Tab-separated table of C-alpha atoms in Angstrom:
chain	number	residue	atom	x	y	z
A	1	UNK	CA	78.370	61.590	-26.443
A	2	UNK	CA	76.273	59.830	-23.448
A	3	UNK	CA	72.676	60.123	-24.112
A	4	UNK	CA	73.425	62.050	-27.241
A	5	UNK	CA	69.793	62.266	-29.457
A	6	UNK	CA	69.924	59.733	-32.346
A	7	UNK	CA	67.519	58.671	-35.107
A	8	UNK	CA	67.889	56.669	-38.643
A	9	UNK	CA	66.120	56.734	-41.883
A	10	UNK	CA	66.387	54.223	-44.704
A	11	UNK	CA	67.055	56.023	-47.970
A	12	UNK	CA	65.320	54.349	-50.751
A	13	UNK	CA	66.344	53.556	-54.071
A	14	UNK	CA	64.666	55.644	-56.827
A	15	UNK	CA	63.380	54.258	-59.719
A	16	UNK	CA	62.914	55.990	-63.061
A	17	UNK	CA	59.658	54.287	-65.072
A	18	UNK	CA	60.620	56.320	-67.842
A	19	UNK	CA	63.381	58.671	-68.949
A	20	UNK	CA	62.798	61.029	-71.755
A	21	UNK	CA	66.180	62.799	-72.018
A	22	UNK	CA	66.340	66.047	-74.759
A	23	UNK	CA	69.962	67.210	-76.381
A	24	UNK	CA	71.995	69.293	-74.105
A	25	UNK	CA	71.008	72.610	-74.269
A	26	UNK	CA	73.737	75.502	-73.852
A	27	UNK	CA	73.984	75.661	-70.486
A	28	UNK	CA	75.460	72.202	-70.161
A	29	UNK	CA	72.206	70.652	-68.903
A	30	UNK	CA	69.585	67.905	-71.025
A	31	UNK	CA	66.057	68.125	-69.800
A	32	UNK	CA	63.900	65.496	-69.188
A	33	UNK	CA	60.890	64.348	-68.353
A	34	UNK	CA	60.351	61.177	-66.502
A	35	UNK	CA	57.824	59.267	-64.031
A	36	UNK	CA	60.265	58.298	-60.809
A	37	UNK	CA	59.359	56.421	-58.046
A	38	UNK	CA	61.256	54.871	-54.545
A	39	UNK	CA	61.214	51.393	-53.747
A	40	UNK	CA	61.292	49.715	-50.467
A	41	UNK	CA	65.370	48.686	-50.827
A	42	UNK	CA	67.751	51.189	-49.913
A	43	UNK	CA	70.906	52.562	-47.732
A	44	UNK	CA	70.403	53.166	-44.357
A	45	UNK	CA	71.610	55.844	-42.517
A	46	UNK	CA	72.005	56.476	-38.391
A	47	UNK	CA	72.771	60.081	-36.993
A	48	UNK	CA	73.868	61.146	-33.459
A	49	UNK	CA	74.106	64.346	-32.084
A	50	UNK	CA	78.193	65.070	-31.583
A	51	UNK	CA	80.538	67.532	-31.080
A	52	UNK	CA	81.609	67.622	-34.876
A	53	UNK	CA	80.163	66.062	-38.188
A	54	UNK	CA	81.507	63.099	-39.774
A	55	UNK	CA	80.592	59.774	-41.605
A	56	UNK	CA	81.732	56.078	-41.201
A	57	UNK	CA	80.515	53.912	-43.987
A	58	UNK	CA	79.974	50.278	-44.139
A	59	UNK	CA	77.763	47.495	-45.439
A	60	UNK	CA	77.767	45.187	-48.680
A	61	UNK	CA	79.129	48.277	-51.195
A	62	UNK	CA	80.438	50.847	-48.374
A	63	UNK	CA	84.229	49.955	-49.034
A	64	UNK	CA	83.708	51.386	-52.711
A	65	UNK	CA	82.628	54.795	-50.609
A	66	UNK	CA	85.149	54.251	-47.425
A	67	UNK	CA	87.584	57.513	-47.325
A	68	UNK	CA	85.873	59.744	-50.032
A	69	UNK	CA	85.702	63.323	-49.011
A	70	UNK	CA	83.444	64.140	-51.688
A	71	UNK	CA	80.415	62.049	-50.837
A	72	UNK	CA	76.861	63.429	-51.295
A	73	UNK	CA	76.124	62.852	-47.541
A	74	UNK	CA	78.983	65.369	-46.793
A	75	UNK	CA	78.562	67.700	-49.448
A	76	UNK	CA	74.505	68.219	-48.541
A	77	UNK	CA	75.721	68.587	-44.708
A	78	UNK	CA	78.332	71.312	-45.412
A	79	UNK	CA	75.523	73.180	-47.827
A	80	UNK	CA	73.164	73.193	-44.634
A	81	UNK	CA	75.593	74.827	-42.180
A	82	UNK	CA	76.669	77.249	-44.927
A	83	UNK	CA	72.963	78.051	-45.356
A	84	UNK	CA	71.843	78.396	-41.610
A	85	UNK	CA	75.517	80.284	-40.686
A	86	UNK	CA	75.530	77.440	-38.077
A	87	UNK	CA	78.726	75.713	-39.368
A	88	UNK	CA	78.673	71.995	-40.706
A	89	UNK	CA	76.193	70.042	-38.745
A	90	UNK	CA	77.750	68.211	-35.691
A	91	UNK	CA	76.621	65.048	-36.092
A	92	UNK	CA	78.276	61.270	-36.401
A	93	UNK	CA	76.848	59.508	-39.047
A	94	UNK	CA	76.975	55.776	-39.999
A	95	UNK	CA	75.692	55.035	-43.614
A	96	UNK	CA	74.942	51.714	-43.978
A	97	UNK	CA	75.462	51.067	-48.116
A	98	UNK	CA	73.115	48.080	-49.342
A	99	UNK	CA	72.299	49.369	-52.552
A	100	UNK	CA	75.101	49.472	-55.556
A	101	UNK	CA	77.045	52.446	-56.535
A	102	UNK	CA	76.934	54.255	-59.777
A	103	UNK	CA	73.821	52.263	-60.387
A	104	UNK	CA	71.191	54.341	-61.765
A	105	UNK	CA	69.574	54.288	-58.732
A	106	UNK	CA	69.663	57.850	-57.088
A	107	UNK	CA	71.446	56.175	-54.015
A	108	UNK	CA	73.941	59.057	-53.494
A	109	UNK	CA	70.814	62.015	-53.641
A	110	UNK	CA	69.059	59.569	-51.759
A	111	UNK	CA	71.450	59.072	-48.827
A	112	UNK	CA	72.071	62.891	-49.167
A	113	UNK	CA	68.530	63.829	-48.929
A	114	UNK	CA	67.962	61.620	-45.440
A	115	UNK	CA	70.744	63.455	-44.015
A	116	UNK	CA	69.599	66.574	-44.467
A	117	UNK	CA	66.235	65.580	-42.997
A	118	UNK	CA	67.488	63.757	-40.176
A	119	UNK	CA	69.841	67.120	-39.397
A	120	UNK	CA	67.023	69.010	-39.399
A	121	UNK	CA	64.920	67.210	-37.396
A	122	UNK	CA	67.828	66.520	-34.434
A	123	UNK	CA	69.140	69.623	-34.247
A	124	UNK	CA	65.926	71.384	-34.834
A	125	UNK	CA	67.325	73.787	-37.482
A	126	UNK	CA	64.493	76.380	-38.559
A	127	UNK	CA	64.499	75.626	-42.055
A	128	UNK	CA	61.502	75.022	-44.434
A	129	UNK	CA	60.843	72.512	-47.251
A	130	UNK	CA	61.355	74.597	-50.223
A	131	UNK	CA	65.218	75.914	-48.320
A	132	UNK	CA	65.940	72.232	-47.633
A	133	UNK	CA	65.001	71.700	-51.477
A	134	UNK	CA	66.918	74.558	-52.487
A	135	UNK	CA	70.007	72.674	-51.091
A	136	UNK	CA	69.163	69.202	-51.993
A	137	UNK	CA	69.210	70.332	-55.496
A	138	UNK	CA	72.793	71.417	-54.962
A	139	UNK	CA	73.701	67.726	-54.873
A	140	UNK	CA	72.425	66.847	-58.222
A	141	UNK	CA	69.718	66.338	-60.707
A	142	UNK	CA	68.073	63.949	-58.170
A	143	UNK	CA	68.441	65.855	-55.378
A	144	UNK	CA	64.798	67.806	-54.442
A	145	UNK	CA	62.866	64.142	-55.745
A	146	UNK	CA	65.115	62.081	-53.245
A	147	UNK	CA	64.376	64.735	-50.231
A	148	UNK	CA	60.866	63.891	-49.796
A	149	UNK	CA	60.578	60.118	-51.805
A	150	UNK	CA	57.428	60.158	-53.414
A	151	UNK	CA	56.127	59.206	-56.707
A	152	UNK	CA	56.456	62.704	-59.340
A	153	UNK	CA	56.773	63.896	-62.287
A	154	UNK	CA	60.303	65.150	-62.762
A	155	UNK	CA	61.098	67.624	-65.738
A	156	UNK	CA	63.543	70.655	-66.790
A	157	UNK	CA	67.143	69.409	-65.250
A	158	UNK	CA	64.921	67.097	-62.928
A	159	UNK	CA	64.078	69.757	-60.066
A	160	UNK	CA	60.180	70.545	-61.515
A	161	UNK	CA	58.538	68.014	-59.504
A	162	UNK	CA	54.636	67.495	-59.651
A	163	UNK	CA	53.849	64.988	-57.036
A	164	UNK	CA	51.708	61.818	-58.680
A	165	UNK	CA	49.356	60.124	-56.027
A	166	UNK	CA	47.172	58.095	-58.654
A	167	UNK	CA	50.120	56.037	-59.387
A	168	UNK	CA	49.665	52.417	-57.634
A	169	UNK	CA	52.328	50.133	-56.030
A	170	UNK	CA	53.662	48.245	-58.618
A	171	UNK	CA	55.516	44.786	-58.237
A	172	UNK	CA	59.130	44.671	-59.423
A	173	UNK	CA	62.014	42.971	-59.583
A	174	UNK	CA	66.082	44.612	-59.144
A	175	UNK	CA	69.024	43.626	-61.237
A	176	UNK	CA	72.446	45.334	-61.416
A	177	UNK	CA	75.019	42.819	-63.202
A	178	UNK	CA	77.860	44.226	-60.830
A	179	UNK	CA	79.348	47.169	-63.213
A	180	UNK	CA	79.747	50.301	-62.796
A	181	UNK	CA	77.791	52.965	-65.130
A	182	UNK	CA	78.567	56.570	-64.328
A	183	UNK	CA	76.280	58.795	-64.745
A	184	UNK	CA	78.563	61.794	-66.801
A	185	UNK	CA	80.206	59.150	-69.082
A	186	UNK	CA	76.325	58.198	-70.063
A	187	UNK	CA	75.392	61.379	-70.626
A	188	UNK	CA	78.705	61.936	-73.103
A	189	UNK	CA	77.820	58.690	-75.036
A	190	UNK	CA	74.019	59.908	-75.442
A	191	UNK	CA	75.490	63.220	-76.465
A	192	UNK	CA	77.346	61.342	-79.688
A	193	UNK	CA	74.286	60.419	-80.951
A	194	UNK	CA	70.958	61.864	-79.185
A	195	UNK	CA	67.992	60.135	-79.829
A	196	UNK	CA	65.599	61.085	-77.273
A	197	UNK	CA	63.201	64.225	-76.615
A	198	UNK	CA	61.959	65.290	-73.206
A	199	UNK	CA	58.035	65.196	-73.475
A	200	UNK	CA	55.937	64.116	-71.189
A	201	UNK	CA	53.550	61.842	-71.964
A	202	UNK	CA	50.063	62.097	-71.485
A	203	UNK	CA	49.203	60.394	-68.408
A	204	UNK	CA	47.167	56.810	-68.090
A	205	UNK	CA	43.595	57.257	-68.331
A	206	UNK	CA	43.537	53.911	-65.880
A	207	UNK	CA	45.660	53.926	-63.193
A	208	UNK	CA	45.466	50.622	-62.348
A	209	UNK	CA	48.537	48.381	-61.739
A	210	UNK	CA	48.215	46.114	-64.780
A	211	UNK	CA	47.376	49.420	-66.995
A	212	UNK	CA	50.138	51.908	-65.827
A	213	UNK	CA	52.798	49.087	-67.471
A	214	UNK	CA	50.989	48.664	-70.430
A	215	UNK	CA	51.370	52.461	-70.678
A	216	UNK	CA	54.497	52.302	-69.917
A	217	UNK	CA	55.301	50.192	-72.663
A	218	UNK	CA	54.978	53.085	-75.326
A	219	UNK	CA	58.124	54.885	-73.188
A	220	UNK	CA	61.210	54.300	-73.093
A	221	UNK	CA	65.013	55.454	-71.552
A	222	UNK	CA	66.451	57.205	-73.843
A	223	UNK	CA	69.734	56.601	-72.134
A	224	UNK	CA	69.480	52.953	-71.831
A	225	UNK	CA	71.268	52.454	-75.475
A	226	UNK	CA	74.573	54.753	-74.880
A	227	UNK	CA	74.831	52.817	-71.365
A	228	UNK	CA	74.466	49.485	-73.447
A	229	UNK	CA	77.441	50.596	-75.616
A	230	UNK	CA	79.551	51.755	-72.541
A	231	UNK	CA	78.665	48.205	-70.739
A	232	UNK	CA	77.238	45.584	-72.351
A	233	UNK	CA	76.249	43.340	-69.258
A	234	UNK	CA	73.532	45.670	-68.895
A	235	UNK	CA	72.380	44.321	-72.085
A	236	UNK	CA	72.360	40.911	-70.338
A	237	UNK	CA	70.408	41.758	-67.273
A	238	UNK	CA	67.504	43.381	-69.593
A	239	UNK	CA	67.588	39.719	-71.472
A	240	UNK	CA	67.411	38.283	-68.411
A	241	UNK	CA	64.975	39.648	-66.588
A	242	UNK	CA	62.779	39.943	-69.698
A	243	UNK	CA	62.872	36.524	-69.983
A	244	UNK	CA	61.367	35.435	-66.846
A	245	UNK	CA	57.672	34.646	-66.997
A	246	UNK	CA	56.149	37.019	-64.440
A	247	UNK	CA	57.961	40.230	-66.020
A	248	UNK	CA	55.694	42.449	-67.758
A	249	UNK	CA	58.765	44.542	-69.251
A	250	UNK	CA	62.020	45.196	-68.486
A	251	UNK	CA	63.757	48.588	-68.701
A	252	UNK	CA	67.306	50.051	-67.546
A	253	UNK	CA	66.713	52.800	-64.419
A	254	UNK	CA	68.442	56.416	-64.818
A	255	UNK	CA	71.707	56.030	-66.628
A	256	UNK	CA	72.026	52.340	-65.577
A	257	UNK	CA	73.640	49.803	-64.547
A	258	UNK	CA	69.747	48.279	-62.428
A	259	UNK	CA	67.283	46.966	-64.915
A	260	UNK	CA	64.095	46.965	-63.053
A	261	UNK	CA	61.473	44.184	-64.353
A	262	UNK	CA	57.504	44.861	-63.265
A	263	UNK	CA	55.286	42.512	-62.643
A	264	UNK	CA	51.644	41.545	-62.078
A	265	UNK	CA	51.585	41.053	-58.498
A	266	UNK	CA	54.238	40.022	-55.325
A	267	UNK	CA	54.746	36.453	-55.819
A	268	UNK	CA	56.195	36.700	-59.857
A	269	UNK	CA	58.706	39.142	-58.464
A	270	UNK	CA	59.348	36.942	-56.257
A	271	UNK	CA	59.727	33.845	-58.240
A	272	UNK	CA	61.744	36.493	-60.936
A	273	UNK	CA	64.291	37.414	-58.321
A	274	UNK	CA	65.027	33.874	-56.933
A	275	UNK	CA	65.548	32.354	-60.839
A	276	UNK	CA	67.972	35.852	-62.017
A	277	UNK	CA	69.747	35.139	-58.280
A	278	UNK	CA	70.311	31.520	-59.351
A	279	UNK	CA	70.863	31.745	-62.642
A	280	UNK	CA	73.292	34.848	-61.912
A	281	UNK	CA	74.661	35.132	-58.382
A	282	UNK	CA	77.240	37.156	-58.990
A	283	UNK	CA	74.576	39.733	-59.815
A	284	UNK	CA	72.480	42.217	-57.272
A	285	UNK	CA	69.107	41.251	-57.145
A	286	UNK	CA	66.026	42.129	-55.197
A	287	UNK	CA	62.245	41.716	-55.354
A	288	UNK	CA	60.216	44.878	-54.149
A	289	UNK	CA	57.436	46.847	-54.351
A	290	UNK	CA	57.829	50.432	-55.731
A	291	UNK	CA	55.551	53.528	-54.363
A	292	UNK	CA	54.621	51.111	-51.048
């Protein structure tokens, strides 16, 4: 339509510092505690007002989403009209995919959770936070945290979130080796052999950038082994990026496949992302700065 309303968001990529992952409990579910933040990398995703909704997808890792009926954007959509008894929101939406799939990097809740904003906002739906949480969460264990990206605390299934605004921006570095690591098949590896609890650890008593890693140090992902056994080039990006001088540690995000590497300030994740891109180019890799 002509002179139809339009607006765009960028849809980070979340980052989990941490992930403290419990055995499943009856109900199907593990909780977990973890710290998760966004970075400044992500999707981006247009919306103009239509007649009817739908969703073209391109960019570097759209064809792996071209055609799906099933996509989070979709799915979060359809929960919105059901919710307001308005009928799937018309809108035409263009998701522009830059960030990998099945990736550990909430890119699917994340892309879901500007939708929903950006529906709400155009079409000037009367719908609070908490109801637009309430459906987010529908999409997945990511869902409420990607709605509003902000560093939290995320524990239970992932939907208790206490906001954290002492953490700091922290310096980092991206690496996904270019496999795929789905999230369920993770989950049924770590459930062969769980390891992990989901406490919460006691926070930092300095919050400054150079002290939140060293605490950070003491935690871990407990999923990062299971998705080492499922793919084992994971297991090379965490050598890898560990091994560059300006990383302070190296950890696998969510169930994997990105290994994020933090560093002391901008320029080693800069100089980290141009020798991993070098030294790997078949890999994704991007310097950032998480909770910017």
């Amino acid at each position: 339509m002509t002179g139809s309303a339009s607006a765009a968001l960028v849809a980070p990529a979340k980052i989990n510092l941490f992930l403290h992952v419990g055995p499943v409990q009856a109900d199907g579910y593990h909780p977990l505690a973890s710290l998760a933040v966004f970075a400044d990398v992500g999707d981006r995703l247009t919306a103009t007002v239509s007649d009817r909704l739908s969703l073209g997808v391109q960019g570097p890792f759209g064809g792996e989403l071209a055609g799906q009926d099933d996509n989070l954007v979709l799915r979060a959509l359809e929960a919105l009209g059901r919710a307001t008894g308005q009928g799937a929101p018309p809108l035409a939406l263009t998701l522009d995919k830059q960030l990998p799939i099945a990736a550990g990097l909430g890119g699917g809740s994340s892309d879901a959770g500007a939708a929903l904003r950006l529906a709400r906002d155009l079409l000037r739906l009367n719908i609070d936070d908490a109801a637009l949480a309430e459906i987010a969460a529908r999409t997945g264990a990511d869902g409420a945290l990607c709605l509003f990206p902000r560093a939290a605390w995320a524990e239970g299934r992932g939907e208790r979130l206490t906001p954290e605004p002492r953490l700091p921006p922290l310096h980092a570095v991206l690496v996904n080796p270019g496999v795929l690591s789905p999230t369920g098949a993770v989950y049924r590896a770590y459930d062969a052999d769980p390891a992990g609890e989901a406490d919460r650890p006691a926070p930092p008593a300095d919050w400054s950038a150079a002290a939140v890693i060293d605490w950070l140090v003491k935690a871990r992902n407990d999923l990062e082994a299971p998705a080492l056994r499922l793919a084992p080039a994971i297991g090379a990006a965490l050598d890898a990026a560990a091994a560059c001088p300006g990383v302070a540690l190296a950890r696998m995000s969510g169930s994997g496949a990105t290994v994020i590497g933090l560093c002391a300030d901008a320029a080693a994740a800069r100089d980290a992302a141009s020798a991993l891109a070098a030294a790997h180019p078949g890999w994704w890799v991007r310097a950032c700065v998480l909770n910017g």
